[in-house]
Structure formats: C-alpha cells, structure tokens
Amino acid sequence: MKKLPHSAAVGAQTNTPKQVLTVVDAVVMIVGIVVGAGIFRTPPIVASSTGTWEMFLFVWGLGGAISLIGAMCYAELSTTFPHTGGEYHFLYRAFGRHFGFLFAWARMSIIQTGSIALLSFIVGDYMSELYGLGAYSSSIYAIVVVIGLTLTNIIGVHVGTGAQKLLVGMQFIGLAFLIVVGLFFAPTDQELVAEPLIANSDFSMSIGTALVMVLLTFGGWNEAGYISSEMRGGSKKMATVMVASILIITAIYLLINFAYLNVLGIDGVARSEAVGVDMMRTAIGEKGAVFIGLLVMLAALTSTNATIFTGARTNYAFGKDFPLLSFMNVWKTERSTPVNALLTQGAIATALIVVGSFARSGFEAMVNFTAPIFWFFILCTGLALFVLRITEPNVPRPFKVPLYPVLPAIFCLASAYLLYSSLLFAGMGTWLGIGILLLGMLFFFFTRNSNESKPDHRR
C-alpha cells in the first residue's frame, strides 16, 4: 500500500487547511486574478499584429480556447491530487523532490512574488498620477499595497475572500459600465475597418505575437490548483470552478475588445497608447478618462489580493516538506490562513519592489523577471499530467481531460511557444530570475542532507 505524501496527510492534524471555500469563492478568486490591468495594455499590440477586426477577435477567442484546455488539464490534476501546494505537489509527484523544491523556490522568490510586485507597480503608477510622492512615488505606493493586502489575508481566510468579493464586485461594475459605454455611446460615424494596418510578410509571426500577448492577458487561471484542498465538498468541484472561470473571463475579454473596436475601430485600437482611456474619452469626454484610471487601479488591486492569497499556499506546503524552511509550516486553524508563509511572501515581494525601483520601468522589469520562469514550469506541469497518467494509473480521477492525449499536447506546445517567446525578448530582469533559480539549485544541493527526513510525495 502506498504511503500518503507527508504534506497530503491531513485529517489527524490540526495544523492543516479547512474546507471553507465555496464554488463562488473560488471562481471569484480566479476571475479576480486573471481580469487585471492586462486588458488595458495588450489590445493595441494585438490589433497592430492582426490588422483586421475579425482576426483581432478571433485571436482573443483562440486565447480563451487554449486557456480552457489548460484549465481542463489543471482540473484533472487538482481533482486527482488535491493539495494546498497546487503545481508544486503535481511536479513533486511527477518528477521528484529535487524538481519540486526547484519549483517551490522559483514560485517563492520569482514567479508569485514577482507577479505581486508588478501588479503593485501598476497601482503605484496610477496613484502617482493622482498624487505624487517624489522620485520613488510608484514604489512607495506599491509597498503600501503589498503590506496592506498581506495583513488583510493574515486576519483570516474569510476576510481575504471577502475583500476579494468586494474588489471583484466593484471591478465588474466598472467593466460593465465600460462595455455599455463602448457598445452604446460610440460615435455614429465609426466603423469597424476590416483592412490590414501592417504590411508584414511573415503573417505567422504577427499572429504569434498577438497570441503571446493574449495568453499573457489570460495568465493566472492556474492559481486554482492552490485552493483545491480548501473547497467545500472536496476537490471534485474544481473542474466546475476552472471551466466556469475561463468561460466568464473569455466572455468579458471579448465584450471589452468589441467595445474598444466599436468606439475606436481597429485602426484606433492599434494606434492607441492607452486604449481604455482613449475609448472613454472619445465616448463621454474627460470624465471617462479619470474613470478608466480608477478602474485600472481597482483591477490591479483585485489581482494582487488574489495572487497574495494563492501564493502563500505554496510556501506553506514548501515549509511542510523541507525542514530548513519549516518556519513557513504554520497554519492558523482559527483563521484558516498560513501566516508565516504570507509574511515571507510579503517580505520578498517588498524586496523585489525595492530592486525594481532602480529600473526605468518597475512593471516591465518584473515582467522580464517572471515570464520565462513562469512558462517553463507551466510547460512542466502539462508534461506532469502525462507522467502521472503513466506512473499512477490506478489513482481515481474524478475528472479526465477530454480527447487525451491531444488536448494536453496542444497545451504543452502553446506553453513551449510562450517560453520561447519570453526568452527571445529577454532583458536583464530575465537573467536575474535565471540566476535566482540557479541559486535555489545550489541551496538544495548544499542542504540536501537536512531534507532527507521528509518522505517523497510519490510514495
């Protein structure tokens, strides 16, 4: 008989997560992570790469389809192996403790904390436009955001999810207003121009660039894996959560982009530096531009809060499996929250914000820092589904990916392409991220004897 993974052996322990999250809680969390500031940044790049409004909308729909395939892959893993560690647990079972450690290290020091930092920079950038605090105004605001939301989640899971529901509710009201304005207040002489804007002989490269930006905008749905063990009624509902979340997100993105097109046309979207601001200014004047600024900040806050919530779950599982990091293995049962993991995550994110302060753009520095590492491990998680189908075929699977192995293979190919694209435009931030990843490998090598007492997740 197989022994349970050390960090999966819950039940007899009190220092473990409770099943307190509803389907609505989980869907709100995932939608809040994904629908962030990206939808106000990437559409002009997508429009200039595609050239026609039909192809523009098609690429957004295609991004939703690829994300849905990925969500189904994650749904199989989450329902079969529910765990607070999410991807960390899947990779640990599939590829062993060395690789599991490497991913958890990367997520703790690069992926999740870098995402928190870049989202906080977005809030800081817009807050600085309203009221500047000097040369490092954006960084100061970003640090305040990280500290404030970390403390909110430390208070307890109900406060954290309650804050998320409030933020998402306000965000949805704002997005609904933007969509209504874009669909019903467009200039009467505006048409959806269906002519190419660029003369690029390499059509596949243009579409590839557009798809990269679309999938980056869809990024974050994988966070659902980190709350599977906290779902009421068990992890079986994760398939519903993930599929419903992607369908809602895709519908929101298509409506917002159609609103952009309806007011500005494909030419106007492609040439815009701030597409949401330009759309609202064209439709209802300067008040609309102020509204968009506030909406972008709200979207970034929503994503930051959800990212903080899910990110700490990996750190908790990380500390549970490796003695030298056991200080993160503290779960406050009465609050249902991993306090030390949240504090560690907040401290690292704050340090990254300080480092990003010295770059020309803190946001761009954090994108370069996180993107290649993120897509590398997303690809590995897709491959883990194949490995676990082979190595653990008898484990009950409440949900299986349809059309296996075709759909998981498509997801892996898309992830590999995004990894390639992120390395193609690598900057100094990218090499810093790779350096920190290598540092994690050295750390594991020199401390491996201290970690031998913990059993393998695969046993």
Tab-separated table of C-alpha atoms in Angstrom:
chain	number	residue	atom	x	y	z
A	1	MET	CA	0.000	0.000	0.000
A	2	LYS	CA	1.253	3.471	-0.845
A	3	LYS	CA	2.024	5.829	1.972
A	4	LEU	CA	0.343	9.192	1.801
A	5	PRO	CA	2.524	12.170	0.858
A	6	HIS	CA	3.772	13.817	4.016
A	7	SER	CA	2.143	17.165	3.213
A	8	ALA	CA	-1.006	15.457	1.972
A	9	ALA	CA	-1.608	13.532	5.155
A	10	VAL	CA	-4.239	15.767	6.613
A	11	GLY	CA	-7.074	14.741	8.814
A	12	ALA	CA	-5.386	13.842	12.073
A	13	GLN	CA	-3.532	17.133	12.209
A	14	THR	CA	-4.972	20.422	13.343
A	15	ASN	CA	-2.303	22.431	11.577
A	16	THR	CA	-3.972	21.901	8.185
A	17	PRO	CA	-6.371	23.750	5.856
A	18	LYS	CA	-10.127	23.576	6.369
A	19	GLN	CA	-12.601	23.092	3.530
A	20	VAL	CA	-14.171	26.534	3.760
A	21	LEU	CA	-14.250	27.830	0.156
A	22	THR	CA	-17.392	27.652	-1.972
A	23	VAL	CA	-17.505	27.397	-5.757
A	24	VAL	CA	-18.389	31.102	-5.882
A	25	ASP	CA	-15.387	31.952	-3.657
A	26	ALA	CA	-13.057	30.034	-5.973
A	27	VAL	CA	-14.498	31.444	-9.216
A	28	VAL	CA	-14.311	34.993	-7.841
A	29	MET	CA	-10.700	34.380	-6.813
A	30	ILE	CA	-9.654	33.098	-10.262
A	31	VAL	CA	-11.556	35.726	-12.257
A	32	GLY	CA	-10.094	38.388	-9.985
A	33	ILE	CA	-6.550	37.156	-10.643
A	34	VAL	CA	-6.899	36.980	-14.431
A	35	VAL	CA	-9.002	40.034	-15.284
A	36	GLY	CA	-6.431	42.597	-14.269
A	37	ALA	CA	-4.690	45.539	-15.882
A	38	GLY	CA	-3.544	43.477	-18.876
A	39	ILE	CA	-6.792	44.023	-20.766
A	40	PHE	CA	-5.999	47.756	-20.740
A	41	ARG	CA	-2.425	47.246	-22.006
A	42	THR	CA	-2.293	44.445	-24.577
A	43	PRO	CA	-5.171	45.101	-27.077
A	44	PRO	CA	-3.227	47.723	-29.124
A	45	ILE	CA	-0.358	45.258	-29.658
A	46	VAL	CA	-2.814	42.534	-30.652
A	47	ALA	CA	-4.659	44.898	-33.016
A	48	SER	CA	-1.487	46.081	-34.771
A	49	SER	CA	-0.343	42.473	-35.198
A	50	THR	CA	-3.621	41.096	-36.562
A	51	GLY	CA	-4.687	44.032	-38.756
A	52	THR	CA	-8.396	43.227	-39.091
A	53	TRP	CA	-11.174	43.301	-36.552
A	54	GLU	CA	-12.233	39.763	-37.478
A	55	MET	CA	-8.758	38.357	-36.843
A	56	PHE	CA	-8.412	40.538	-33.737
A	57	LEU	CA	-11.487	38.991	-32.119
A	58	PHE	CA	-10.564	35.523	-33.397
A	59	VAL	CA	-7.191	35.608	-31.627
A	60	TRP	CA	-8.864	36.594	-28.351
A	61	GLY	CA	-11.287	33.698	-28.747
A	62	LEU	CA	-8.391	31.363	-29.566
A	63	GLY	CA	-6.594	32.500	-26.404
A	64	GLY	CA	-9.695	31.600	-24.431
A	65	ALA	CA	-9.826	28.158	-26.067
A	66	ILE	CA	-6.165	27.424	-25.249
A	67	SER	CA	-6.695	28.615	-21.678
A	68	LEU	CA	-9.760	26.359	-21.406
A	69	ILE	CA	-7.657	23.359	-22.495
A	70	GLY	CA	-5.050	24.278	-19.888
A	71	ALA	CA	-7.757	24.667	-17.259
A	72	MET	CA	-9.033	21.162	-18.018
A	73	CYS	CA	-5.503	19.780	-17.615
A	74	TYR	CA	-5.210	21.507	-14.254
A	75	ALA	CA	-8.715	20.344	-13.298
A	76	GLU	CA	-7.659	16.711	-13.758
A	77	LEU	CA	-4.551	17.230	-11.638
A	78	SER	CA	-6.410	19.225	-8.958
A	79	THR	CA	-9.286	16.767	-8.584
A	80	THR	CA	-6.968	13.741	-8.596
A	81	PHE	CA	-4.295	15.159	-6.295
A	82	PRO	CA	-5.929	17.976	-4.231
A	83	HIS	CA	-3.318	19.857	-2.226
A	84	THR	CA	-2.536	23.342	-0.941
A	85	GLY	CA	0.733	23.158	-2.890
A	86	GLY	CA	-1.038	23.046	-6.274
A	87	GLU	CA	1.538	22.810	-9.080
A	88	TYR	CA	4.267	22.173	-6.514
A	89	HIS	CA	2.533	18.954	-5.447
A	90	PHE	CA	1.895	17.820	-9.053
A	91	LEU	CA	5.521	18.419	-10.070
A	92	TYR	CA	6.797	16.761	-6.873
A	93	ARG	CA	4.793	13.590	-7.578
A	94	ALA	CA	5.746	13.534	-11.253
A	95	PHE	CA	9.433	14.490	-11.188
A	96	GLY	CA	10.604	14.038	-7.597
A	97	ARG	CA	11.696	16.171	-4.659
A	98	HIS	CA	14.580	17.925	-6.462
A	99	PHE	CA	12.285	19.332	-9.103
A	100	GLY	CA	9.546	20.035	-6.567
A	101	PHE	CA	11.999	22.051	-4.499
A	102	LEU	CA	13.142	23.970	-7.577
A	103	PHE	CA	9.590	24.953	-8.496
A	104	ALA	CA	8.655	25.973	-4.953
A	105	TRP	CA	11.844	28.035	-4.732
A	106	ALA	CA	11.054	29.718	-8.056
A	107	ARG	CA	7.472	30.431	-7.063
A	108	MET	CA	8.504	31.833	-3.681
A	109	SER	CA	11.340	34.006	-4.987
A	110	ILE	CA	10.415	34.765	-8.627
A	111	ILE	CA	7.021	33.790	-10.037
A	112	GLN	CA	4.444	34.696	-7.425
A	113	THR	CA	6.354	37.421	-5.637
A	114	GLY	CA	7.350	38.958	-8.979
A	115	SER	CA	3.692	38.962	-10.048
A	116	ILE	CA	2.683	40.627	-6.786
A	117	ALA	CA	5.373	43.258	-7.307
A	118	LEU	CA	4.431	44.056	-10.916
A	119	LEU	CA	0.718	44.299	-10.098
A	120	SER	CA	1.522	46.594	-7.184
A	121	PHE	CA	3.619	48.753	-9.521
A	122	ILE	CA	0.545	49.242	-11.724
A	123	VAL	CA	-1.381	50.591	-8.734
A	124	GLY	CA	1.608	52.729	-7.802
A	125	ASP	CA	1.931	54.176	-11.308
A	126	TYR	CA	-1.698	55.308	-11.383
A	127	MET	CA	-1.704	56.542	-7.787
A	128	SER	CA	1.363	58.629	-8.562
A	129	GLU	CA	-0.565	60.324	-11.362
A	130	LEU	CA	-3.211	61.343	-8.854
A	131	TYR	CA	-0.820	62.350	-6.057
A	132	GLY	CA	2.934	62.068	-6.450
A	133	LEU	CA	5.237	61.283	-3.544
A	134	GLY	CA	8.551	62.109	-5.204
A	135	ALA	CA	11.053	60.192	-7.305
A	136	TYR	CA	10.064	56.801	-5.894
A	137	SER	CA	6.348	57.504	-5.582
A	138	SER	CA	5.243	54.399	-7.503
A	139	SER	CA	7.424	52.127	-5.369
A	140	ILE	CA	6.141	53.634	-2.120
A	141	TYR	CA	2.535	53.076	-3.132
A	142	ALA	CA	3.390	49.535	-4.311
A	143	ILE	CA	4.937	48.645	-0.951
A	144	VAL	CA	1.885	50.015	0.884
A	145	VAL	CA	-0.342	47.803	-1.299
A	146	VAL	CA	1.703	44.665	-0.539
A	147	ILE	CA	1.756	45.316	3.209
A	148	GLY	CA	-1.934	46.231	3.387
A	149	LEU	CA	-3.215	43.234	1.423
A	150	THR	CA	-0.842	40.813	3.181
A	151	LEU	CA	-2.193	41.937	6.554
A	152	THR	CA	-5.754	41.610	5.222
A	153	ASN	CA	-5.132	37.967	4.344
A	154	ILE	CA	-3.355	37.281	7.649
A	155	ILE	CA	-6.501	38.312	9.532
A	156	GLY	CA	-8.235	35.264	8.079
A	157	VAL	CA	-9.493	33.455	5.001
A	158	HIS	CA	-12.976	34.941	5.313
A	159	VAL	CA	-11.563	38.468	5.375
A	160	GLY	CA	-9.280	37.693	2.430
A	161	THR	CA	-12.044	36.182	0.314
A	162	GLY	CA	-14.481	38.857	1.491
A	163	ALA	CA	-12.103	41.579	0.337
A	164	GLN	CA	-11.746	39.747	-2.971
A	165	LYS	CA	-15.516	39.593	-3.476
A	166	LEU	CA	-15.802	43.316	-2.745
A	167	LEU	CA	-12.970	44.210	-5.132
A	168	VAL	CA	-14.259	41.919	-7.891
A	169	GLY	CA	-17.798	43.248	-7.431
A	170	MET	CA	-16.606	46.838	-7.811
A	171	GLN	CA	-14.422	45.830	-10.752
A	172	PHE	CA	-17.304	44.094	-12.520
A	173	ILE	CA	-19.492	47.169	-12.108
A	174	GLY	CA	-16.733	49.259	-13.656
A	175	LEU	CA	-16.170	46.818	-16.512
A	176	ALA	CA	-19.913	46.611	-17.175
A	177	PHE	CA	-20.033	50.416	-17.392
A	178	LEU	CA	-17.077	50.414	-19.812
A	179	ILE	CA	-18.755	47.794	-22.011
A	180	VAL	CA	-22.099	49.636	-22.049
A	181	VAL	CA	-20.391	52.910	-22.952
A	182	GLY	CA	-18.355	51.222	-25.679
A	183	LEU	CA	-21.334	49.428	-27.218
A	184	PHE	CA	-23.971	52.164	-26.978
A	185	PHE	CA	-22.135	55.510	-26.916
A	186	ALA	CA	-19.834	55.086	-29.894
A	187	PRO	CA	-19.578	57.959	-32.443
A	188	THR	CA	-22.189	57.447	-35.125
A	189	ASP	CA	-19.626	57.717	-37.928
A	190	GLN	CA	-17.341	54.989	-36.536
A	191	GLU	CA	-16.967	51.741	-38.476
A	192	LEU	CA	-15.093	48.549	-37.846
A	193	VAL	CA	-12.424	48.889	-40.509
A	194	ALA	CA	-11.507	45.480	-41.900
A	195	GLU	CA	-8.261	46.323	-43.704
A	196	PRO	CA	-4.745	45.331	-42.680
A	197	LEU	CA	-2.816	48.007	-40.824
A	198	ILE	CA	0.599	46.486	-41.337
A	199	ALA	CA	2.378	45.032	-44.316
A	200	ASN	CA	4.190	42.171	-42.659
A	201	SER	CA	5.252	39.386	-44.997
A	202	ASP	CA	5.545	36.969	-42.100
A	203	PHE	CA	1.863	36.554	-41.223
A	204	SER	CA	2.541	33.684	-38.823
A	205	MET	CA	4.957	35.845	-36.801
A	206	SER	CA	2.353	38.595	-36.489
A	207	ILE	CA	-0.322	36.193	-35.331
A	208	GLY	CA	2.194	34.572	-32.989
A	209	THR	CA	2.987	37.926	-31.384
A	210	ALA	CA	-0.723	38.624	-30.964
A	211	LEU	CA	-1.349	35.222	-29.390
A	212	VAL	CA	1.551	35.672	-26.965
A	213	MET	CA	0.039	38.913	-25.688
A	214	VAL	CA	-3.457	37.406	-25.485
A	215	LEU	CA	-2.264	34.397	-23.472
A	216	LEU	CA	-0.288	36.658	-21.169
A	217	THR	CA	-3.522	38.565	-20.539
A	218	PHE	CA	-5.279	35.273	-19.758
A	219	GLY	CA	-2.494	34.278	-17.345
A	220	GLY	CA	-3.367	33.392	-13.751
A	221	TRP	CA	-6.104	30.763	-14.091
A	222	ASN	CA	-3.593	28.109	-12.949
A	223	GLU	CA	-3.843	29.541	-9.426
A	224	ALA	CA	-6.988	27.450	-8.917
A	225	GLY	CA	-4.787	24.445	-8.159
A	226	TYR	CA	-3.690	26.047	-4.884
A	227	ILE	CA	-7.137	26.129	-3.332
A	228	SER	CA	-8.317	22.646	-4.308
A	229	SER	CA	-7.868	21.225	-0.794
A	230	GLU	CA	-9.901	24.097	0.735
A	231	MET	CA	-13.047	23.509	-1.355
A	232	ARG	CA	-16.257	22.597	0.437
A	233	GLY	CA	-17.421	19.183	-0.686
A	234	GLY	CA	-13.900	18.233	-1.761
A	235	SER	CA	-11.815	18.831	-4.844
A	236	LYS	CA	-14.363	17.337	-7.284
A	237	LYS	CA	-15.796	20.815	-7.791
A	238	MET	CA	-12.512	22.165	-9.150
A	239	ALA	CA	-13.399	21.169	-12.701
A	240	THR	CA	-16.541	23.310	-12.463
A	241	VAL	CA	-14.548	26.172	-10.948
A	242	MET	CA	-11.875	26.171	-13.634
A	243	VAL	CA	-14.136	25.745	-16.655
A	244	ALA	CA	-16.642	28.330	-15.388
A	245	SER	CA	-13.837	30.806	-14.640
A	246	ILE	CA	-12.325	30.562	-18.138
A	247	LEU	CA	-15.710	30.903	-19.843
A	248	ILE	CA	-16.540	34.014	-17.782
A	249	ILE	CA	-13.101	35.537	-18.442
A	250	THR	CA	-13.299	34.860	-22.185
A	251	ALA	CA	-16.750	36.459	-22.401
A	252	ILE	CA	-15.522	39.544	-20.502
A	253	TYR	CA	-12.475	39.939	-22.754
A	254	LEU	CA	-14.469	39.575	-25.971
A	255	LEU	CA	-17.043	42.156	-24.829
A	256	ILE	CA	-14.377	44.649	-23.737
A	257	ASN	CA	-12.473	44.306	-27.002
A	258	PHE	CA	-15.642	44.654	-29.047
A	259	ALA	CA	-16.362	47.838	-27.095
A	260	TYR	CA	-12.892	49.152	-27.981
A	261	LEU	CA	-13.499	48.355	-31.653
A	262	ASN	CA	-16.953	49.899	-31.661
A	263	VAL	CA	-15.623	53.265	-30.481
A	264	LEU	CA	-12.133	53.440	-31.963
A	265	GLY	CA	-12.169	50.969	-34.846
A	266	ILE	CA	-9.285	48.566	-35.457
A	267	ASP	CA	-7.057	51.419	-36.614
A	268	GLY	CA	-7.720	53.467	-33.473
A	269	VAL	CA	-7.127	50.494	-31.159
A	270	ALA	CA	-3.820	49.666	-32.876
A	271	ARG	CA	-2.513	53.233	-32.626
A	272	SER	CA	-3.632	53.858	-29.056
A	273	GLU	CA	-1.140	54.179	-26.203
A	274	ALA	CA	-3.893	53.824	-23.584
A	275	VAL	CA	-6.827	52.142	-25.296
A	276	GLY	CA	-9.262	52.287	-22.373
A	277	VAL	CA	-8.591	55.971	-21.766
A	278	ASP	CA	-8.931	56.812	-25.470
A	279	MET	CA	-12.173	54.859	-25.767
A	280	MET	CA	-13.822	56.528	-22.768
A	281	ARG	CA	-12.540	59.984	-23.736
A	282	THR	CA	-13.931	59.572	-27.249
A	283	ALA	CA	-17.277	58.307	-25.988
A	284	ILE	CA	-18.050	60.513	-22.979
A	285	GLY	CA	-15.188	63.004	-22.531
A	286	GLU	CA	-12.504	63.616	-19.900
A	287	LYS	CA	-14.568	62.186	-17.026
A	288	GLY	CA	-14.330	58.859	-18.780
A	289	ALA	CA	-10.529	59.051	-18.775
A	290	VAL	CA	-10.478	59.560	-14.980
A	291	PHE	CA	-12.889	56.645	-14.581
A	292	ILE	CA	-10.561	54.319	-16.513
A	293	GLY	CA	-7.616	55.284	-14.349
A	294	LEU	CA	-9.552	54.293	-11.244
A	295	LEU	CA	-10.759	51.079	-12.891
A	296	VAL	CA	-7.217	50.015	-13.839
A	297	MET	CA	-6.094	50.547	-10.232
A	298	LEU	CA	-9.050	48.519	-8.970
A	299	ALA	CA	-8.300	45.689	-11.415
A	300	ALA	CA	-4.666	45.609	-10.314
A	301	LEU	CA	-5.650	45.599	-6.624
A	302	THR	CA	-8.055	42.723	-7.235
A	303	SER	CA	-5.389	40.640	-8.964
A	304	THR	CA	-2.795	41.488	-6.299
A	305	ASN	CA	-5.053	40.360	-3.452
A	306	ALA	CA	-5.885	37.073	-5.135
A	307	THR	CA	-2.238	36.444	-6.027
A	308	ILE	CA	-1.197	37.021	-2.406
A	309	PHE	CA	-3.936	34.630	-1.237
A	310	THR	CA	-2.921	31.744	-3.500
A	311	GLY	CA	0.832	32.332	-3.426
A	312	ALA	CA	1.155	31.756	0.300
A	313	ARG	CA	-0.341	28.265	-0.092
A	314	THR	CA	2.752	27.033	-1.949
A	315	ASN	CA	5.086	28.478	0.672
A	316	TYR	CA	3.104	26.652	3.361
A	317	ALA	CA	3.438	23.323	1.514
A	318	PHE	CA	7.107	24.099	0.821
A	319	GLY	CA	7.820	24.579	4.527
A	320	LYS	CA	5.908	21.395	5.350
A	321	ASP	CA	8.197	19.256	3.198
A	322	PHE	CA	11.629	20.827	3.830
A	323	PRO	CA	12.840	21.169	7.451
A	324	LEU	CA	15.130	24.149	6.811
A	325	LEU	CA	12.076	26.124	5.674
A	326	SER	CA	9.698	24.734	8.303
A	327	PHE	CA	9.085	28.212	9.726
A	328	MET	CA	6.534	28.618	6.901
A	329	ASN	CA	4.697	25.475	8.022
A	330	VAL	CA	2.319	27.388	10.283
A	331	TRP	CA	-1.408	27.237	9.549
A	332	LYS	CA	-3.616	29.204	11.942
A	333	THR	CA	-6.653	26.946	12.112
A	334	GLU	CA	-8.968	29.529	13.655
A	335	ARG	CA	-8.193	31.931	10.805
A	336	SER	CA	-7.626	29.215	8.171
A	337	THR	CA	-4.592	31.065	6.871
A	338	PRO	CA	-0.815	30.347	6.532
A	339	VAL	CA	0.522	33.329	8.486
A	340	ASN	CA	4.289	32.802	8.223
A	341	ALA	CA	4.025	31.927	4.536
A	342	LEU	CA	2.154	35.188	3.930
A	343	LEU	CA	4.772	37.175	5.854
A	344	THR	CA	7.633	35.557	3.912
A	345	GLN	CA	5.922	36.216	0.601
A	346	GLY	CA	5.223	39.838	1.531
A	347	ALA	CA	8.851	40.423	2.543
A	348	ILE	CA	10.221	39.009	-0.736
A	349	ALA	CA	7.706	40.969	-2.844
A	350	THR	CA	8.670	44.151	-0.998
A	351	ALA	CA	12.360	43.463	-1.684
A	352	LEU	CA	11.605	42.986	-5.392
A	353	ILE	CA	9.757	46.299	-5.459
A	354	VAL	CA	12.834	47.993	-3.986
A	355	VAL	CA	15.020	46.374	-6.680
A	356	GLY	CA	12.528	47.344	-9.399
A	357	SER	CA	12.634	50.947	-8.226
A	358	PHE	CA	16.032	51.349	-9.872
A	359	ALA	CA	14.807	50.181	-13.293
A	360	ARG	CA	13.376	52.508	-15.920
A	361	SER	CA	10.003	50.817	-15.516
A	362	GLY	CA	9.344	48.678	-12.462
A	363	PHE	CA	6.449	46.954	-14.235
A	364	GLU	CA	8.497	45.955	-17.304
A	365	ALA	CA	11.393	44.823	-15.111
A	366	MET	CA	9.086	42.469	-13.192
A	367	VAL	CA	7.558	41.099	-16.437
A	368	ASN	CA	11.049	40.207	-17.734
A	369	PHE	CA	11.907	38.778	-14.328
A	370	THR	CA	8.963	36.383	-14.103
A	371	ALA	CA	7.769	35.425	-17.623
A	372	PRO	CA	10.349	32.806	-18.772
A	373	ILE	CA	10.398	31.004	-15.418
A	374	PHE	CA	6.582	31.038	-15.264
A	375	TRP	CA	6.091	29.485	-18.702
A	376	PHE	CA	8.828	26.904	-18.130
A	377	PHE	CA	7.010	25.499	-15.103
A	378	ILE	CA	3.584	25.755	-16.762
A	379	LEU	CA	5.010	23.565	-19.552
A	380	CYS	CA	6.391	21.127	-16.979
A	381	THR	CA	3.003	20.917	-15.250
A	382	GLY	CA	1.400	19.994	-18.569
A	383	LEU	CA	4.021	17.272	-19.005
A	384	ALA	CA	3.354	16.106	-15.423
A	385	LEU	CA	-0.179	15.140	-16.454
A	386	PHE	CA	1.267	12.646	-18.962
A	387	VAL	CA	3.801	11.332	-16.428
A	388	LEU	CA	1.208	10.793	-13.693
A	389	ARG	CA	-1.164	9.039	-16.090
A	390	ILE	CA	1.652	6.520	-16.641
A	391	THR	CA	3.159	6.257	-13.148
A	392	GLU	CA	-0.082	6.398	-11.140
A	393	PRO	CA	-2.734	4.928	-13.470
A	394	ASN	CA	-4.866	3.419	-10.700
A	395	VAL	CA	-5.497	6.622	-8.752
A	396	PRO	CA	-9.210	7.572	-9.074
A	397	ARG	CA	-9.634	10.534	-11.406
A	398	PRO	CA	-12.947	12.348	-10.798
A	399	PHE	CA	-12.278	14.406	-13.921
A	400	LYS	CA	-10.284	13.445	-17.001
A	401	VAL	CA	-9.195	15.745	-19.810
A	402	PRO	CA	-11.351	15.022	-22.885
A	403	LEU	CA	-9.601	13.802	-26.053
A	404	TYR	CA	-6.467	12.767	-24.157
A	405	PRO	CA	-3.632	12.995	-25.262
A	406	VAL	CA	-4.475	15.509	-27.995
A	407	LEU	CA	-5.679	18.413	-25.836
A	408	PRO	CA	-2.853	18.178	-23.244
A	409	ALA	CA	-0.332	18.048	-26.125
A	410	ILE	CA	-1.800	21.254	-27.601
A	411	PHE	CA	-1.477	22.927	-24.206
A	412	CYS	CA	2.161	21.848	-23.859
A	413	LEU	CA	3.011	23.142	-27.332
A	414	ALA	CA	1.390	26.513	-26.576
A	415	SER	CA	3.336	26.757	-23.300
A	416	ALA	CA	6.600	25.881	-25.059
A	417	TYR	CA	5.962	28.623	-27.619
A	418	LEU	CA	5.380	31.187	-24.890
A	419	LEU	CA	8.578	30.098	-23.145
A	420	TYR	CA	10.466	30.569	-26.409
A	421	SER	CA	8.904	33.982	-26.981
A	422	SER	CA	9.700	35.231	-23.471
A	423	LEU	CA	13.358	34.171	-23.864
A	424	LEU	CA	13.527	35.785	-27.305
A	425	PHE	CA	12.989	39.219	-25.761
A	426	ALA	CA	14.972	38.540	-22.585
A	427	GLY	CA	16.273	41.552	-20.671
A	428	MET	CA	18.367	41.981	-17.547
A	429	GLY	CA	15.376	41.017	-15.395
A	430	THR	CA	15.222	37.636	-17.133
A	431	TRP	CA	18.832	36.819	-16.342
A	432	LEU	CA	18.316	37.906	-12.743
A	433	GLY	CA	15.410	35.440	-12.495
A	434	ILE	CA	17.507	32.630	-14.009
A	435	GLY	CA	20.312	33.467	-11.580
A	436	ILE	CA	17.966	33.193	-8.588
A	437	LEU	CA	16.701	29.853	-9.929
A	438	LEU	CA	20.284	28.551	-10.145
A	439	LEU	CA	20.864	29.809	-6.597
A	440	GLY	CA	17.925	27.659	-5.500
A	441	MET	CA	19.553	24.602	-7.092
A	442	LEU	CA	22.777	25.277	-5.168
A	443	PHE	CA	20.801	25.797	-1.955
A	444	PHE	CA	19.130	22.408	-2.351
A	445	PHE	CA	22.435	20.701	-3.162
A	446	PHE	CA	24.201	22.011	-0.059
A	447	THR	CA	21.248	21.344	2.256
A	448	ARG	CA	20.039	18.026	0.821
A	449	ASN	CA	21.170	16.031	3.871
A	450	SER	CA	18.982	18.206	6.107
A	451	ASN	CA	15.966	17.436	3.929
A	452	GLU	CA	16.277	13.650	3.786
A	453	SER	CA	13.900	13.083	6.707
A	454	LYS	CA	10.836	14.033	4.693
A	455	PRO	CA	9.136	11.256	2.661
A	456	ASP	CA	8.600	11.581	-1.067
A	457	HIS	CA	5.180	12.700	-2.346
A	458	ARG	CA	5.133	9.806	-4.778
A	459	ARG	CA	5.323	7.103	-2.136
